Structure formats: C-alpha cells, structure tokens
Amino acid sequence: AQKVTQAQTEISVVEKEDVTLDCVYETRDTTYYLFWYKQPPSGELVFLIRRNSFDEQNEISGRYSWNFQKSTSSFNFTITASQVVDSAVYFCALSEREGQAGTALIFGKGTTLSVSS
Amino acid sequence: DGGITQSPKYLFRKEGQNVTLSCEQNLNHDAMYWYRQDPGQGLRLIYYSQIVNDFQKGDIAEGYSVSREKKESFPLTVTSAQKNPTAFYLCASSSKIGRRTDTQYFGPGTRLTVL
C-alpha cells in the first residue's frame, strides 16, 4: 500500500535559520510522482514542486531546495534563511502513474512550521 | 484570472440536513477532486472525476455524493448519512496528458460546521 510519512509534526525556528522538512514514502510502483504543497493560514494548498520518480536530480528554487533519494524513499524539503512568511503547514504527497489505481494523491499528515522574528 | 473557486467559504449545517458545496474551475482541466481535511490530518480523497458524467469513489465516500454534468463544475453534497461532517473541504483539478494526470491545483476550501 502507498503511504507518506512526515514524522515531524511541528517545527519552530527563528528567522534566518535553515530548516529541513522530512518526507518518507512507500510505494510498490516503479513510476510515481512526489509533490510538496504549502498550506498558509488562509487554508488554500499552494503547489510547490513535483518530481518524477525517474528524475533524482535535486532542485533549488530561490530559498527552497529539494533532495530526492530513491534509495531511502525520501523527498526532503529545505528552506534556507527562513522568514516569517514561511510559517505554514507543509504537505508531502505521492501519486502513482495513472493506471488501474486511478490518480489520487496520498498525503502525509503535514508538518507545521512556525518561524518567529 | 484562471483558477478554482469554492463557495461558500464557511457553511453551517444543522444535523439531518443535506448541504451542497460548490466547486468551479476555468482552467479547462479534465479531472476534478474533493478532499476532506480534519485538524492535524492530511487530506483524504472523497471523490474524483476524470471526465464529464463519470466519477469514482475515494477512500471516504460514504455519506457524500457528487455530480459532474459540466467540465467546469464538480459539486459535493454532504448528506445526513455522513456521521461527522465537520471539516475543511478542498476541491482540486488537474489536466490530463494521455492517460497521465498532471499536477493537482487546489481551491481555497469550504469550512463546514455542523451545529
């Protein structure tokens, strides 16, 4: 069965600290997609990144970076020099390639990040 | 502006009443989804639809119903059979590329409270 685990329930940091959010997944499929979403207090989920299981290159986007390692089934998210506006709940999600199983996203329970000034 | 709209933002329901949550998208996406979020929990799939006039049950479909009469619209009805409907409901949509579904984008959500 597919599963996404975000072991860190809550993280608190002070502005300008670096912070890494962990995501570990389980799937039997060889082709799948991994996602990170941000949910600010307003509630709407904001898409951050999508990664194909065949693409293990790390990605950097401004202060955000992602480390995908198939060997450990992990897709970790690092925020460099955190800011108060980064305070939100962050979700990691898994989607299999569409086939008999359909296209549902399987979400972790989320990590609440609080950045104080 | 292209996007997904959900209405109302807040909804209060008396026990025993059915209520319908609206979800509209103008992104020309084929697939639409409904998720439920409870405090401290991830999102759980209620229903999804990949084409008009067709939809599939998700993990927690009991007590809910949907329709997909138009590509742009995917309303969710929370029936009186749903035992614990108080939650935050999120609608999403995605395009399809052949048999593969693209990234899901989410609406702003509806917070339902049963009084």
mmCIF file of C-alpha atoms in Angstrom:
data_model
loop_
_atom_site.group_PDB
_atom_site.id
_atom_site.type_symbol
_atom_site.label_atom_id
_atom_site.label_comp_id
_atom_site.label_asym_id
_atom_site.label_seq_id
_atom_site.Cartn_x
_atom_site.Cartn_y
_atom_site.Cartn_z
ATOM 1 C CA ALA A 1 0.000 0.000 0.000
ATOM 2 C CA GLN A 2 1.103 3.533 -0.665
ATOM 3 C CA LYS A 3 1.959 5.679 2.294
ATOM 4 C CA VAL A 4 3.568 9.027 3.046
ATOM 5 C CA THR A 5 5.118 9.727 6.433
ATOM 6 C CA GLN A 6 6.022 13.153 7.729
ATOM 7 C CA ALA A 7 7.454 12.342 11.127
ATOM 8 C CA GLN A 8 7.873 15.962 12.220
ATOM 9 C CA THR A 9 4.519 17.237 13.443
ATOM 10 C CA GLU A 10 5.704 20.733 14.390
ATOM 11 C CA ILE A 11 8.936 22.654 13.920
ATOM 12 C CA SER A 12 9.742 26.062 15.390
ATOM 13 C CA VAL A 13 12.687 28.131 14.189
ATOM 14 C CA VAL A 14 13.879 31.680 14.403
ATOM 15 C CA GLU A 15 14.125 33.796 11.295
ATOM 16 C CA LYS A 16 17.190 33.189 9.121
ATOM 17 C CA GLU A 17 17.631 29.645 10.372
ATOM 18 C CA ASP A 18 17.692 26.839 7.825
ATOM 19 C CA VAL A 19 15.072 24.136 8.279
ATOM 20 C CA THR A 20 14.534 20.741 6.669
ATOM 21 C CA LEU A 21 11.173 19.033 6.460
ATOM 22 C CA ASP A 22 11.348 15.261 6.110
ATOM 23 C CA CYS A 23 9.179 13.073 3.891
ATOM 24 C CA VAL A 24 9.397 9.301 3.568
ATOM 25 C CA TYR A 25 7.164 7.391 1.180
ATOM 26 C CA GLU A 26 6.206 3.822 0.401
ATOM 27 C CA THR A 27 5.043 2.556 -2.958
ATOM 28 C CA ARG A 28 5.311 -0.622 -4.976
ATOM 29 C CA ASP A 29 5.108 1.157 -8.299
ATOM 30 C CA THR A 30 8.229 1.972 -10.279
ATOM 31 C CA THR A 31 6.736 5.112 -11.786
ATOM 32 C CA TYR A 32 5.321 7.707 -9.448
ATOM 33 C CA TYR A 33 5.284 11.415 -8.666
ATOM 34 C CA LEU A 34 6.085 13.243 -5.475
ATOM 35 C CA PHE A 35 4.785 16.666 -4.503
ATOM 36 C CA TRP A 36 5.167 19.313 -1.864
ATOM 37 C CA TYR A 37 2.331 21.703 -1.052
ATOM 38 C CA LYS A 38 2.224 24.666 1.326
ATOM 39 C CA GLN A 39 -0.933 25.492 3.303
ATOM 40 C CA PRO A 40 -0.798 29.004 4.812
ATOM 41 C CA PRO A 41 -3.314 30.042 7.482
ATOM 42 C CA SER A 42 -5.796 31.009 4.760
ATOM 43 C CA GLY A 43 -6.227 27.296 4.034
ATOM 44 C CA GLU A 44 -5.591 27.042 0.315
ATOM 45 C CA LEU A 45 -2.984 24.492 -0.722
ATOM 46 C CA VAL A 46 -0.244 26.027 -2.826
ATOM 47 C CA PHE A 47 1.715 23.768 -5.153
ATOM 48 C CA LEU A 48 5.492 23.986 -4.656
ATOM 49 C CA ILE A 49 7.116 21.180 -6.612
ATOM 50 C CA ARG A 50 6.500 17.944 -8.472
ATOM 51 C CA ARG A 51 9.162 15.294 -9.001
ATOM 52 C CA ASN A 52 9.078 12.278 -11.310
ATOM 53 C CA SER A 53 10.451 9.033 -9.880
ATOM 54 C CA PHE A 54 12.936 8.802 -12.737
ATOM 55 C CA ASP A 55 14.411 12.215 -12.022
ATOM 56 C CA GLU A 56 16.637 12.135 -8.961
ATOM 57 C CA GLN A 57 18.269 15.475 -9.538
ATOM 58 C CA ASN A 58 17.987 17.823 -6.607
ATOM 59 C CA GLU A 59 16.205 21.068 -7.295
ATOM 60 C CA ILE A 60 16.697 24.570 -5.991
ATOM 61 C CA SER A 61 14.228 27.413 -6.329
ATOM 62 C CA GLY A 62 15.314 30.538 -4.518
ATOM 63 C CA ARG A 63 15.438 29.720 -0.802
ATOM 64 C CA TYR A 64 13.765 26.346 -1.378
ATOM 65 C CA SER A 65 15.559 23.126 -2.229
ATOM 66 C CA TRP A 66 14.500 19.516 -2.502
ATOM 67 C CA ASN A 67 16.538 16.349 -2.006
ATOM 68 C CA PHE A 68 15.055 13.245 -3.643
ATOM 69 C CA GLN A 69 16.707 9.913 -2.783
ATOM 70 C CA LYS A 70 15.084 6.759 -4.126
ATOM 71 C CA SER A 71 17.498 4.574 -2.158
ATOM 72 C CA THR A 72 15.971 5.784 1.099
ATOM 73 C CA SER A 73 12.495 6.598 -0.311
ATOM 74 C CA SER A 74 12.808 10.160 0.874
ATOM 75 C CA PHE A 75 11.934 13.527 -0.597
ATOM 76 C CA ASN A 76 13.082 16.171 1.869
ATOM 77 C CA PHE A 77 12.439 19.892 1.632
ATOM 78 C CA THR A 78 14.852 22.538 2.913
ATOM 79 C CA ILE A 79 14.125 26.216 3.430
ATOM 80 C CA THR A 80 17.261 28.328 3.660
ATOM 81 C CA ALA A 81 17.264 31.537 5.696
ATOM 82 C CA SER A 82 13.662 31.061 6.812
ATOM 83 C CA GLN A 83 11.286 34.003 7.016
ATOM 84 C CA VAL A 84 8.099 34.622 8.976
ATOM 85 C CA VAL A 85 6.105 34.277 5.744
ATOM 86 C CA ASP A 86 7.267 30.665 5.532
ATOM 87 C CA SER A 87 5.076 29.829 8.533
ATOM 88 C CA ALA A 88 2.550 27.291 7.253
ATOM 89 C CA VAL A 89 1.677 23.631 7.164
ATOM 90 C CA TYR A 90 3.675 21.750 4.555
ATOM 91 C CA PHE A 91 2.391 18.560 2.977
ATOM 92 C CA CYS A 92 4.268 15.913 1.070
ATOM 93 C CA ALA A 93 2.157 13.820 -1.336
ATOM 94 C CA LEU A 94 2.541 10.788 -3.572
ATOM 95 C CA SER A 95 0.751 9.984 -6.819
ATOM 96 C CA GLU A 96 1.156 6.880 -8.862
ATOM 97 C CA ARG A 97 1.265 6.935 -12.611
ATOM 98 C CA GLU A 98 -2.290 6.717 -13.785
ATOM 99 C CA GLY A 99 -3.396 3.205 -14.383
ATOM 100 C CA GLN A 100 -5.830 0.836 -12.716
ATOM 101 C CA ALA A 101 -5.302 2.579 -9.391
ATOM 102 C CA GLY A 102 -6.526 5.967 -10.539
ATOM 103 C CA THR A 103 -4.977 9.275 -9.784
ATOM 104 C CA ALA A 104 -5.491 10.040 -6.123
ATOM 105 C CA LEU A 105 -2.875 11.962 -4.198
ATOM 106 C CA ILE A 106 -1.805 10.308 -0.959
ATOM 107 C CA PHE A 107 -0.892 12.935 1.591
ATOM 108 C CA GLY A 108 1.267 12.865 4.655
ATOM 109 C CA LYS A 109 -0.191 14.403 7.809
ATOM 110 C CA GLY A 110 1.778 17.579 7.330
ATOM 111 C CA THR A 111 4.456 19.463 9.222
ATOM 112 C CA THR A 112 3.546 22.763 10.867
ATOM 113 C CA LEU A 113 6.419 25.216 10.535
ATOM 114 C CA SER A 114 6.477 28.279 12.779
ATOM 115 C CA VAL A 115 9.065 30.943 12.058
ATOM 116 C CA SER A 116 9.443 33.651 14.676
ATOM 117 C CA SER A 117 11.128 37.001 14.244
ATOM 118 C CA ASP B 1 -7.949 35.091 -13.973
ATOM 119 C CA GLY B 2 -7.846 31.319 -14.240
ATOM 120 C CA GLY B 3 -8.428 29.350 -11.107
ATOM 121 C CA ILE B 4 -10.628 27.278 -8.868
ATOM 122 C CA THR B 5 -13.398 28.816 -6.819
ATOM 123 C CA GLN B 6 -15.240 27.226 -3.940
ATOM 124 C CA SER B 7 -18.320 28.539 -2.243
ATOM 125 C CA PRO B 8 -19.316 29.254 0.358
ATOM 126 C CA LYS B 9 -16.159 29.854 2.382
ATOM 127 C CA TYR B 10 -17.970 28.995 5.618
ATOM 128 C CA LEU B 11 -21.050 26.808 5.922
ATOM 129 C CA PHE B 12 -23.119 25.893 8.929
ATOM 130 C CA ARG B 13 -25.455 22.958 8.870
ATOM 131 C CA LYS B 14 -27.968 21.571 11.284
ATOM 132 C CA GLU B 15 -27.884 17.879 11.943
ATOM 133 C CA GLY B 16 -30.033 15.950 9.496
ATOM 134 C CA GLN B 17 -29.667 18.478 6.668
ATOM 135 C CA ASN B 18 -28.041 17.901 3.326
ATOM 136 C CA VAL B 19 -25.736 20.650 2.082
ATOM 137 C CA THR B 20 -24.011 21.186 -1.242
ATOM 138 C CA LEU B 21 -20.536 22.638 -1.641
ATOM 139 C CA SER B 22 -19.720 24.317 -4.922
ATOM 140 C CA CYS B 23 -16.505 23.921 -6.911
ATOM 141 C CA GLU B 24 -15.921 25.655 -10.237
ATOM 142 C CA GLN B 25 -12.772 25.829 -12.360
ATOM 143 C CA ASN B 26 -11.966 27.787 -15.513
ATOM 144 C CA LEU B 27 -8.629 26.117 -16.163
ATOM 145 C CA ASN B 28 -10.101 23.754 -18.764
ATOM 146 C CA HIS B 29 -8.986 20.835 -16.601
ATOM 147 C CA ASP B 30 -10.497 17.423 -17.251
ATOM 148 C CA ALA B 31 -10.087 15.951 -13.776
ATOM 149 C CA MET B 32 -11.560 17.246 -10.535
ATOM 150 C CA TYR B 33 -11.290 16.034 -6.955
ATOM 151 C CA TRP B 34 -12.768 16.503 -3.491
ATOM 152 C CA TYR B 35 -10.671 16.090 -0.360
ATOM 153 C CA ARG B 36 -11.533 16.342 3.298
ATOM 154 C CA GLN B 37 -9.107 17.705 5.896
ATOM 155 C CA ASP B 38 -9.501 17.212 9.637
ATOM 156 C CA PRO B 39 -7.338 19.017 12.236
ATOM 157 C CA GLY B 40 -3.842 17.588 12.382
ATOM 158 C CA GLN B 41 -4.547 15.264 9.495
ATOM 159 C CA GLY B 42 -3.545 15.124 5.898
ATOM 160 C CA LEU B 43 -6.068 15.323 3.117
ATOM 161 C CA ARG B 44 -8.235 12.316 2.348
ATOM 162 C CA LEU B 45 -9.893 11.735 -1.006
ATOM 163 C CA ILE B 46 -13.693 11.691 -1.099
ATOM 164 C CA TYR B 47 -14.492 11.507 -4.825
ATOM 165 C CA TYR B 48 -12.789 12.260 -8.098
ATOM 166 C CA SER B 49 -13.877 12.654 -11.690
ATOM 167 C CA GLN B 50 -11.706 12.300 -14.765
ATOM 168 C CA ILE B 51 -14.337 13.172 -17.360
ATOM 169 C CA VAL B 52 -17.832 14.613 -17.518
ATOM 170 C CA ASN B 53 -20.611 12.285 -16.367
ATOM 171 C CA ASP B 54 -18.160 9.938 -14.696
ATOM 172 C CA PHE B 55 -16.763 9.857 -11.158
ATOM 173 C CA GLN B 56 -15.097 7.437 -8.790
ATOM 174 C CA LYS B 57 -15.254 6.922 -5.037
ATOM 175 C CA GLY B 58 -12.240 7.743 -2.965
ATOM 176 C CA ASP B 59 -11.253 6.434 0.434
ATOM 177 C CA ILE B 60 -14.045 8.091 2.421
ATOM 178 C CA ALA B 61 -17.030 8.402 0.043
ATOM 179 C CA GLU B 62 -19.681 7.189 2.488
ATOM 180 C CA GLY B 63 -22.194 9.928 3.277
ATOM 181 C CA TYR B 64 -21.194 12.051 0.281
ATOM 182 C CA SER B 65 -22.433 12.364 -3.278
ATOM 183 C CA VAL B 66 -21.186 14.226 -6.358
ATOM 184 C CA SER B 67 -22.180 15.027 -9.908
ATOM 185 C CA ARG B 68 -20.194 16.069 -12.966
ATOM 186 C CA GLU B 69 -22.615 17.427 -15.534
ATOM 187 C CA LYS B 70 -20.226 20.092 -16.805
ATOM 188 C CA LYS B 71 -16.470 20.084 -17.206
ATOM 189 C CA GLU B 72 -16.166 23.239 -15.112
ATOM 190 C CA SER B 73 -18.241 22.137 -12.146
ATOM 191 C CA PHE B 74 -17.980 19.357 -9.540
ATOM 192 C CA PRO B 75 -20.397 19.972 -6.640
ATOM 193 C CA LEU B 76 -20.202 17.886 -3.480
ATOM 194 C CA THR B 77 -23.282 17.087 -1.387
ATOM 195 C CA VAL B 78 -22.771 16.200 2.232
ATOM 196 C CA THR B 79 -25.757 14.095 3.201
ATOM 197 C CA SER B 80 -27.300 13.434 6.581
ATOM 198 C CA ALA B 81 -25.734 9.971 6.388
ATOM 199 C CA GLN B 82 -22.296 11.475 6.964
ATOM 200 C CA LYS B 83 -21.814 10.998 10.695
ATOM 201 C CA ASN B 84 -19.085 13.519 11.323
ATOM 202 C CA PRO B 85 -19.174 16.122 8.553
ATOM 203 C CA THR B 86 -17.475 18.998 10.371
ATOM 204 C CA ALA B 87 -14.242 19.501 8.444
ATOM 205 C CA PHE B 88 -12.413 21.602 5.868
ATOM 206 C CA TYR B 89 -13.259 20.591 2.304
ATOM 207 C CA LEU B 90 -10.866 21.215 -0.556
ATOM 208 C CA CYS B 91 -11.572 20.897 -4.247
ATOM 209 C CA ALA B 92 -8.797 20.364 -6.783
ATOM 210 C CA SER B 93 -8.424 19.982 -10.517
ATOM 211 C CA SER B 94 -5.786 18.799 -12.953
ATOM 212 C CA SER B 95 -5.268 18.406 -16.662
ATOM 213 C CA LYS B 96 -4.759 15.068 -18.348
ATOM 214 C CA ILE B 97 -1.990 14.170 -20.736
ATOM 215 C CA GLY B 98 -2.964 10.957 -22.409
ATOM 216 C CA ARG B 99 -3.584 8.533 -19.567
ATOM 217 C CA ARG B 100 -1.478 10.505 -17.132
ATOM 218 C CA THR B 101 -2.896 13.134 -14.828
ATOM 219 C CA ASP B 102 -0.963 16.289 -14.212
ATOM 220 C CA THR B 103 -0.376 18.270 -11.016
ATOM 221 C CA GLN B 104 -3.444 18.976 -8.896
ATOM 222 C CA TYR B 105 -4.233 22.598 -8.100
ATOM 223 C CA PHE B 106 -6.471 23.456 -5.187
ATOM 224 C CA GLY B 107 -9.274 25.885 -4.447
ATOM 225 C CA PRO B 108 -9.495 27.996 -1.273
ATOM 226 C CA GLY B 109 -11.668 25.494 0.589
ATOM 227 C CA THR B 110 -15.001 25.441 2.422
ATOM 228 C CA ARG B 111 -15.159 25.085 6.178
ATOM 229 C CA LEU B 112 -18.269 23.118 7.148
ATOM 230 C CA THR B 113 -19.543 23.125 10.714
ATOM 231 C CA VAL B 114 -22.430 21.047 11.955
ATOM 232 C CA LEU B 115 -24.394 22.725 14.738
#
